[in-house]
Short mmCIF file of C-alpha atoms in Angstrom, two decimals:
data_model
loop_
_atom_site.label_atom_id
_atom_site.label_comp_id
_atom_site.label_asym_id
_atom_site.label_seq_id
_atom_site.Cartn_x
_atom_site.Cartn_y
_atom_site.Cartn_z
CA UNK A 11 -24.91 -4.38 -46.00
CA UNK A 12 -24.12 -7.52 -47.99
CA UNK A 13 -27.64 -7.49 -49.48
CA UNK A 14 -27.24 -3.83 -50.45
CA UNK A 15 -23.94 -4.57 -52.16
CA UNK A 16 -25.55 -7.33 -54.21
CA UNK A 17 -28.63 -5.38 -55.26
CA UNK A 18 -27.01 -1.99 -55.76
CA UNK A 19 -23.40 -2.53 -56.74
CA UNK A 20 -21.16 0.54 -56.99
CA UNK A 21 -20.43 1.90 -60.46
CA UNK A 22 -23.97 1.38 -61.82
CA UNK A 23 -23.66 -2.36 -62.45
CA UNK A 24 -26.70 -4.48 -63.21
CA UNK A 25 -28.87 -5.64 -60.33
CA UNK A 26 -27.69 -8.97 -58.91
CA UNK A 27 -24.09 -8.52 -60.13
CA UNK A 28 -21.70 -8.37 -57.16
CA UNK A 29 -18.75 -6.03 -57.52
CA UNK A 30 -15.34 -7.38 -56.60
CA UNK A 31 -13.56 -4.02 -56.70
CA UNK A 32 -12.54 -2.55 -53.32
CA UNK A 33 -14.84 0.08 -51.92
CA UNK A 34 -13.72 3.33 -50.37
CA UNK A 35 -14.75 3.75 -46.73
CA UNK A 36 -17.56 6.21 -46.38
CA UNK A 37 -16.44 9.28 -44.48
CA UNK A 38 -18.48 12.45 -44.64
CA UNK A 39 -15.44 14.47 -43.54
CA UNK A 40 -13.11 15.15 -46.42
CA UNK A 41 -9.40 15.39 -45.79
CA UNK A 42 -9.40 13.42 -42.49
CA UNK A 43 -5.93 12.32 -41.39
CA UNK A 44 -5.06 8.64 -40.72
CA UNK A 45 -5.34 7.36 -37.19
CA UNK A 46 -2.29 7.89 -34.96
CA UNK A 47 -0.07 4.99 -34.01
CA UNK A 48 0.25 4.40 -30.23
CA UNK A 49 3.70 6.01 -30.41
CA UNK A 50 2.33 9.16 -32.03
CA UNK A 51 -0.74 9.32 -29.79
CA UNK A 52 1.28 9.01 -26.60
CA UNK A 53 3.62 11.78 -27.72
CA UNK A 54 0.69 14.04 -28.61
CA UNK A 55 -1.08 13.37 -25.30
CA UNK A 56 2.04 14.02 -23.22
CA UNK A 57 2.54 17.31 -25.06
CA UNK A 58 -1.08 18.31 -24.49
CA UNK A 59 -0.77 17.74 -20.73
CA UNK A 60 1.55 20.72 -20.43
CA UNK A 61 -1.13 23.10 -21.72
CA UNK A 62 -4.35 21.26 -20.83
CA UNK A 63 -6.81 22.86 -18.45
CA UNK A 64 -7.98 21.08 -15.33
CA UNK A 65 -11.03 19.57 -17.04
CA UNK A 66 -9.09 18.25 -20.04
CA UNK A 67 -6.23 17.00 -17.85
CA UNK A 68 -8.27 14.17 -16.35
CA UNK A 69 -9.47 13.05 -19.82
CA UNK A 70 -5.91 12.97 -21.16
CA UNK A 71 -4.69 10.98 -18.15
CA UNK A 72 -7.52 8.46 -18.48
CA UNK A 73 -6.69 8.00 -22.16
CA UNK A 74 -3.03 7.40 -21.30
CA UNK A 75 -4.14 4.94 -18.64
CA UNK A 76 -6.18 3.00 -21.19
CA UNK A 77 -3.16 2.94 -23.55
CA UNK A 78 -0.95 1.62 -20.72
CA UNK A 79 -3.20 -1.45 -20.47
CA UNK A 80 -2.01 -2.72 -23.87
CA UNK A 81 1.47 -3.92 -24.78
CA UNK A 82 1.78 -1.47 -27.68
CA UNK A 83 0.59 1.43 -25.55
CA UNK A 84 2.86 0.54 -22.62
CA UNK A 85 5.81 0.18 -25.00
CA UNK A 86 5.05 3.59 -26.47
CA UNK A 87 4.82 5.14 -23.01
CA UNK A 88 8.14 3.60 -22.01
CA UNK A 89 9.80 4.96 -25.16
CA UNK A 90 8.62 8.43 -24.13
CA UNK A 91 9.90 8.10 -20.54
CA UNK A 92 12.09 11.19 -20.89
CA UNK A 93 8.86 13.19 -21.19
CA UNK A 94 7.18 11.72 -18.10
CA UNK A 95 7.80 15.01 -16.35
CA UNK A 96 4.45 16.08 -17.80
CA UNK A 97 2.81 13.54 -15.47
CA UNK A 98 4.14 15.29 -12.35
CA UNK A 99 1.77 18.26 -12.57
CA UNK A 100 -1.49 16.57 -11.48
CA UNK A 101 0.19 15.21 -8.34
CA UNK A 102 2.27 18.30 -7.58
CA UNK A 103 -0.98 20.21 -7.04
CA UNK A 104 -2.56 17.80 -4.58
CA UNK A 105 -2.81 20.56 -1.99
CA UNK A 106 -6.09 21.56 -3.62
CA UNK A 107 -5.18 22.98 -7.00
CA UNK A 108 -5.62 19.73 -8.91
CA UNK A 109 -9.08 18.16 -9.27
CA UNK A 110 -9.57 14.92 -7.38
CA UNK A 111 -10.38 13.00 -10.57
CA UNK A 112 -7.07 14.11 -12.11
CA UNK A 113 -5.15 13.10 -8.97
CA UNK A 114 -6.80 9.66 -9.04
CA UNK A 115 -6.09 9.18 -12.76
CA UNK A 116 -2.46 10.32 -12.33
CA UNK A 117 -1.85 7.94 -9.40
CA UNK A 118 -3.39 5.04 -11.33
CA UNK A 119 -1.25 5.89 -14.37
CA UNK A 120 1.96 5.96 -12.33
CA UNK A 121 1.01 2.63 -10.75
CA UNK A 122 0.51 1.14 -14.22
CA UNK A 123 3.77 2.60 -15.54
CA UNK A 124 5.88 1.34 -12.65
CA UNK A 125 4.49 -2.19 -13.06
CA UNK A 126 5.98 -2.35 -16.57
CA UNK A 127 9.04 -4.67 -16.24
CA UNK A 128 11.56 -2.19 -17.65
CA UNK A 129 10.25 0.60 -15.43
CA UNK A 130 10.07 -1.62 -12.35
CA UNK A 131 13.80 -2.32 -12.52
CA UNK A 132 14.52 1.41 -12.12
CA UNK A 133 11.34 2.37 -10.25
CA UNK A 134 13.11 3.88 -7.22
CA UNK A 135 15.11 6.15 -9.50
CA UNK A 136 11.94 7.17 -11.34
CA UNK A 137 10.07 7.94 -8.10
CA UNK A 138 12.94 10.11 -6.89
CA UNK A 139 13.55 11.82 -10.23
CA UNK A 140 9.91 12.90 -10.51
CA UNK A 141 9.66 13.79 -6.78
CA UNK A 142 6.80 11.34 -6.28
CA UNK A 143 7.85 10.21 -2.80
CA UNK A 144 6.17 13.25 -1.22
CA UNK A 145 3.45 13.98 -3.78
CA UNK A 146 2.03 10.44 -3.76
CA UNK A 147 1.82 10.46 0.03
CA UNK A 148 0.19 13.89 -0.02
CA UNK A 149 -2.46 12.44 -2.34
CA UNK A 150 -3.63 9.98 0.35
CA UNK A 151 -3.99 12.40 3.22
CA UNK A 152 -7.22 11.47 5.05
CA UNK A 153 -8.87 14.80 4.21
CA UNK A 154 -8.50 14.16 0.46
CA UNK A 155 -9.62 10.54 0.79
CA UNK A 156 -12.71 11.61 2.72
CA UNK A 157 -13.49 14.19 0.05
CA UNK A 158 -13.14 11.58 -2.69
CA UNK A 159 -15.22 9.11 -0.71
CA UNK A 160 -18.10 11.56 -0.29
CA UNK A 161 -18.02 12.50 -3.98
CA UNK A 162 -18.03 8.92 -5.33
CA UNK A 163 -20.68 6.23 -5.15
CA UNK A 164 -19.99 3.97 -2.20
CA UNK A 165 -16.66 5.71 -1.50
CA UNK A 166 -14.89 3.53 -4.10
CA UNK A 167 -12.62 6.30 -5.41
CA UNK A 168 -10.78 6.77 -2.12
CA UNK A 169 -9.94 3.06 -2.02
CA UNK A 170 -8.76 3.11 -5.64
CA UNK A 171 -6.50 6.08 -4.91
CA UNK A 172 -4.96 4.41 -1.85
CA UNK A 173 -4.42 1.19 -3.79
CA UNK A 174 -2.81 2.99 -6.74
CA UNK A 175 -0.43 4.96 -4.52
CA UNK A 176 0.52 1.82 -2.59
CA UNK A 177 1.20 -0.11 -5.82
CA UNK A 178 3.42 2.69 -7.13
CA UNK A 179 5.42 2.98 -3.90
CA UNK A 180 5.68 -0.82 -3.51
CA UNK A 181 7.10 -1.34 -7.03
CA UNK A 182 10.80 -0.85 -6.13
CA UNK A 183 10.58 -3.29 -3.20
CA UNK A 184 8.73 -6.15 -4.89
CA UNK A 185 9.89 -8.92 -7.16
CA UNK A 186 11.84 -7.57 -10.13
CA UNK A 187 12.10 -4.17 -8.44
CA UNK A 188 14.85 -1.56 -8.30
CA UNK A 189 18.27 -2.93 -9.26
CA UNK A 190 20.40 -0.04 -7.96
CA UNK A 191 20.93 -0.42 -4.22
CA UNK A 192 21.92 3.24 -3.82
CA UNK A 193 18.63 4.42 -5.34
CA UNK A 194 16.66 2.00 -3.16
CA UNK A 195 18.32 3.29 0.01
CA UNK A 196 17.75 6.91 -1.05
CA UNK A 197 14.07 6.18 -1.68
CA UNK A 198 13.65 4.56 1.74
CA UNK A 199 15.22 7.61 3.36
CA UNK A 200 12.90 9.93 1.44
CA UNK A 201 9.82 7.88 2.34
CA UNK A 202 10.86 7.81 5.98
CA UNK A 203 11.31 11.58 6.06
CA UNK A 204 7.90 12.00 4.41
CA UNK A 205 6.27 9.91 7.18
CA UNK A 206 5.18 6.98 5.02
CA UNK A 207 4.14 4.66 7.88
CA UNK A 208 2.09 7.29 9.68
CA UNK A 209 0.39 8.37 6.43
CA UNK A 210 -0.56 4.82 5.45
CA UNK A 211 -1.86 4.00 8.94
CA UNK A 212 -4.13 7.06 8.90
CA UNK A 213 -5.30 6.37 5.34
CA UNK A 214 -6.30 2.73 5.94
CA UNK A 215 -9.42 3.69 7.88
CA UNK A 216 -10.66 5.76 4.92
CA UNK A 217 -10.63 2.82 2.46
CA UNK A 218 -12.83 -0.23 2.21
CA UNK A 219 -11.36 -3.52 3.54
CA UNK A 220 -10.70 -5.01 0.09
CA UNK A 221 -8.63 -1.94 -0.90
CA UNK A 222 -6.19 -2.24 2.03
CA UNK A 223 -4.22 -5.31 1.00
CA UNK A 224 -1.40 -3.60 -0.95
CA UNK A 225 -1.01 -0.89 1.69
CA UNK A 226 -0.69 -3.46 4.50
CA UNK A 227 1.77 -5.48 2.41
CA UNK A 228 3.86 -2.34 1.88
CA UNK A 229 3.81 -1.59 5.60
CA UNK A 230 4.87 -5.14 6.45
CA UNK A 231 7.66 -5.12 3.86
CA UNK A 232 9.17 -1.89 5.18
CA UNK A 233 8.65 -2.38 8.92
CA UNK A 234 9.99 -5.96 8.92
CA UNK A 235 13.07 -4.80 7.03
CA UNK A 236 13.94 -1.54 8.77
CA UNK A 237 14.06 -0.49 12.39
CA UNK A 238 13.57 3.12 11.30
CA UNK A 239 10.12 2.33 9.89
CA UNK A 240 9.40 0.22 12.98
CA UNK A 241 10.04 3.30 15.13
CA UNK A 242 7.47 5.20 13.06
CA UNK A 243 4.96 2.40 13.60
CA UNK A 244 5.38 2.44 17.39
CA UNK A 245 6.01 6.14 17.82
CA UNK A 246 3.97 7.56 20.71
CA UNK A 247 4.03 11.15 19.47
CA UNK A 248 6.98 12.14 21.68
CA UNK A 249 9.98 10.80 19.79
CA UNK A 250 9.94 13.29 16.91
CA UNK A 251 10.40 10.48 14.39
CA UNK A 252 7.08 10.51 12.56
CA UNK A 253 7.04 13.56 10.35
CA UNK A 254 7.18 16.30 12.93
CA UNK A 255 3.46 16.75 13.68
CA UNK A 256 3.43 14.91 17.01
CA UNK A 257 0.85 12.31 15.96
CA UNK A 258 1.05 8.70 17.02
CA UNK A 259 1.79 5.79 14.72
CA UNK A 260 -0.23 2.67 15.58
CA UNK A 261 -3.50 3.99 16.99
CA UNK A 262 -6.51 1.87 17.96
CA UNK A 263 -8.28 2.97 14.76
CA UNK A 264 -5.31 1.96 12.59
CA UNK A 265 -5.04 -1.42 14.32
CA UNK A 266 -8.76 -2.05 13.81
CA UNK A 267 -8.42 -1.21 10.10
CA UNK A 268 -5.44 -3.57 9.68
CA UNK A 269 -7.16 -6.42 11.54
CA UNK A 270 -10.65 -5.96 10.11
CA UNK A 271 -12.01 -9.51 9.54
CA UNK A 272 -13.48 -8.34 6.21
CA UNK A 273 -9.95 -7.86 4.83
CA UNK A 274 -8.47 -10.58 2.65
CA UNK A 275 -6.66 -13.45 4.33
CA UNK A 276 -3.35 -12.31 2.79
CA UNK A 277 -3.83 -8.82 4.20
CA UNK A 278 -4.64 -10.19 7.67
CA UNK A 279 -1.61 -12.49 7.69
CA UNK A 280 0.68 -9.58 6.73
CA UNK A 281 -0.83 -7.37 9.42
CA UNK A 282 -0.41 -10.09 12.06
CA UNK A 283 3.20 -10.72 11.01
CA UNK A 284 3.85 -6.99 11.26
CA UNK A 285 2.38 -6.77 14.78
CA UNK A 286 4.18 -9.91 15.99
CA UNK A 287 7.44 -8.38 14.82
CA UNK A 288 6.61 -5.13 16.61
CA UNK A 289 5.80 -6.96 19.86
CA UNK A 290 9.05 -8.95 19.71
CA UNK A 291 11.00 -5.77 19.01
CA UNK A 292 9.35 -4.07 21.97
CA UNK A 293 10.38 -7.00 24.16
CA UNK A 294 13.98 -6.94 22.92
CA UNK A 295 14.13 -3.19 23.42
CA UNK A 296 12.82 -3.54 26.98
CA UNK A 297 15.41 -6.21 27.76
CA UNK A 298 18.25 -4.10 26.38
CA UNK A 299 17.04 -1.06 28.30
CA UNK A 300 16.80 -3.10 31.50
CA UNK A 301 20.32 -4.46 31.08
CA UNK A 302 21.67 -0.98 30.38
CA UNK A 303 19.91 0.42 33.45
CA UNK A 304 21.31 -2.37 35.64
CA UNK A 305 24.81 -1.70 34.32
CA UNK A 306 24.42 1.98 35.07
CA UNK A 307 23.42 1.23 38.65
CA UNK A 308 25.87 -1.55 39.44
CA UNK A 309 28.78 -1.15 37.04
CA UNK A 310 32.16 -0.01 38.34
CA UNK A 311 32.55 3.73 38.21
CA UNK A 312 29.06 4.20 36.72
CA UNK A 313 27.93 7.80 36.58
CA UNK A 314 24.93 7.50 34.26
CA UNK A 315 21.46 7.26 35.75
CA UNK A 316 19.10 4.41 34.94
CA UNK A 317 16.58 6.83 33.41
CA UNK A 318 19.12 8.13 30.90
CA UNK A 319 19.79 4.57 29.73
CA UNK A 320 16.24 4.20 28.42
CA UNK A 321 15.81 4.45 24.65
CA UNK A 322 14.71 7.92 23.48
CA UNK A 323 11.87 6.90 21.17
CA UNK A 324 8.90 6.39 23.48
CA UNK A 325 7.11 3.56 25.25
CA UNK A 326 6.63 0.79 22.69
CA UNK A 327 4.85 -1.58 25.08
CA UNK A 328 2.45 1.18 26.10
CA UNK A 329 1.86 1.96 22.43
CA UNK A 330 0.83 -1.65 21.77
CA UNK A 331 -1.43 -1.61 24.84
CA UNK A 332 -3.19 1.55 23.67
CA UNK A 333 -3.78 -0.01 20.25
CA UNK A 334 -6.28 -2.44 21.89
CA UNK A 335 -5.08 -5.40 19.85
CA UNK A 336 -6.81 -8.18 21.89
CA UNK A 337 -10.23 -6.74 21.02
CA UNK A 338 -9.41 -7.10 17.32
CA UNK A 339 -8.28 -10.72 17.60
CA UNK A 340 -11.54 -12.36 18.68
CA UNK A 341 -12.99 -12.76 15.13
CA UNK A 342 -9.57 -13.67 13.72
CA UNK A 343 -9.28 -16.65 16.08
CA UNK A 344 -12.49 -17.94 14.48
CA UNK A 345 -11.41 -17.16 10.92
CA UNK A 346 -11.92 -19.76 8.18
CA UNK A 347 -8.26 -19.56 7.10
CA UNK A 348 -5.92 -21.59 9.29
CA UNK A 349 -3.03 -19.23 8.56
CA UNK A 350 -4.97 -16.30 10.00
CA UNK A 351 -5.86 -18.24 13.16
CA UNK A 352 -2.29 -19.44 13.55
CA UNK A 353 -0.78 -15.94 13.28
CA UNK A 354 -3.46 -14.56 15.64
CA UNK A 355 -2.46 -17.18 18.25
CA UNK A 356 1.18 -16.22 17.80
CA UNK A 357 0.33 -12.57 18.39
CA UNK A 358 -1.63 -13.40 21.56
CA UNK A 359 1.31 -15.38 22.93
CA UNK A 360 3.85 -12.72 21.97
CA UNK A 361 1.86 -9.94 23.62
CA UNK A 362 1.45 -11.96 26.83
CA UNK A 363 5.17 -12.72 26.84
CA UNK A 364 5.91 -9.01 26.34
CA UNK A 365 4.06 -7.76 29.42
CA UNK A 366 1.68 -8.98 32.13
CA UNK A 367 -0.38 -5.85 31.41
CA UNK A 368 -1.86 -7.69 28.40
CA UNK A 369 -3.44 -10.44 30.52
CA UNK A 370 -6.53 -8.50 31.53
CA UNK A 371 -7.33 -7.25 27.96
CA UNK A 372 -6.78 -10.80 26.64
CA UNK A 373 -9.08 -12.29 29.28
CA UNK A 374 -11.73 -9.57 28.81
CA UNK A 375 -11.78 -10.20 25.05
CA UNK A 376 -12.51 -13.90 25.67
CA UNK A 377 -9.34 -15.11 23.96
CA UNK A 378 -8.18 -17.96 26.29
CA UNK A 379 -10.91 -20.46 25.22
CA UNK A 380 -10.29 -19.61 21.57
CA UNK A 381 -6.53 -20.22 21.73
CA UNK A 382 -7.19 -23.39 23.74
CA UNK A 383 -9.38 -24.66 20.87
CA UNK A 384 -6.59 -23.88 18.41
CA UNK A 385 -4.15 -25.76 20.65
CA UNK A 386 -6.08 -29.00 20.10
CA UNK A 387 -6.49 -28.64 16.32
CA UNK A 388 -5.48 -31.52 14.05
CA UNK A 389 -3.21 -29.29 11.92
CA UNK A 390 0.20 -29.19 13.59
CA UNK A 391 1.10 -25.58 12.73
CA UNK A 392 -2.11 -24.24 14.27
CA UNK A 393 -1.78 -26.62 17.23
CA UNK A 394 1.75 -25.33 17.98
CA UNK A 395 0.69 -21.68 17.75
CA UNK A 396 -2.33 -22.28 19.95
CA UNK A 397 -0.28 -24.16 22.55
CA UNK A 398 2.28 -21.35 22.65
CA UNK A 399 -0.44 -18.74 23.21
CA UNK A 400 -2.19 -20.83 25.84
CA UNK A 401 1.07 -21.43 27.74
CA UNK A 402 1.80 -17.69 27.87
CA UNK A 403 -1.74 -16.87 28.98
CA UNK A 404 -1.55 -19.55 31.71
CA UNK A 405 1.81 -18.18 32.88
CA UNK A 406 0.29 -14.72 33.37
CA UNK A 407 -2.76 -16.22 35.05
CA UNK A 408 -0.51 -17.84 37.66
CA UNK A 409 1.30 -14.53 38.18
CA UNK A 410 -1.93 -12.68 38.81
#
């Protein structure tokens, strides 16, 4: 181009004379309008979503998602937050009316929007205002994830959808999250009623191991902080506290997905912390129930039966037994990360302390030699965890 400008200057100048006058950009289309600013483009795209057909909807959402990746685009989207109602439509039709690509793009866009610092501080209010608590969870129903997985190469889309939904729901609870306590409590109540724990547990098996980390972190954050979510985790299908469809919480398939050795170390540590907490809670619950039953039988003037003193929300110890946790722990006790091995030892010891019924599954899985090896490790934290597990296993061995 530089050579052409020198040899054929505009305006008919002599060959070899370089023109210094500015040149008009060549554009075969006459009357073309100047390019939109991010502010104008975002406004135009949000308006077009209200009338776009299903095919155009996904393209518009992907364009908005690309704008959200830049500071100018994210600022423009935040300035148009009063018009975010247009982004509800792709998720409100997740029962089959909306195309899967549009649902994926919408979930990814909401995840990007709620990570923006200003939006994160009021993210619980935004999720409630746009009724996303139920629609986001409906988007990760296993049937939709399986459909996405079969339609995409290697099943990557189902994992991206689960990750996007988990990021969006996690935003109010993370660092710099929702500032209004009332909105945060209301969101937790809405997520509980929508069966968040059960939905995430069933969705984990449909995603690849590297896409599970945010979902497991969200589960750990909620279950460790709320007994209501813990009840959903350990619901045995009889307590009526898991969304009304009678399905269990922590199944063997869900436990295997959480403790898959191919998951990241951070994901495994969160899953092990979550399960240790559940086992301790089951033990505390058993102790309280036993004390209440004894009081009913021996207390002065007692008229209540021991059976009626039992908690109404199912057999938590039996739920943990049916999850087949010891079978999942064998590779984790050989994991490269010391933190994973340490938390796995803690879980073995906590399960054995909870009930003697865990001794046979622990022995059959070959765990005693593995925890014994951890108990002689040079790192003190792993050595303590291994010694605790080994002591509990040996106690049960003497009892049997």
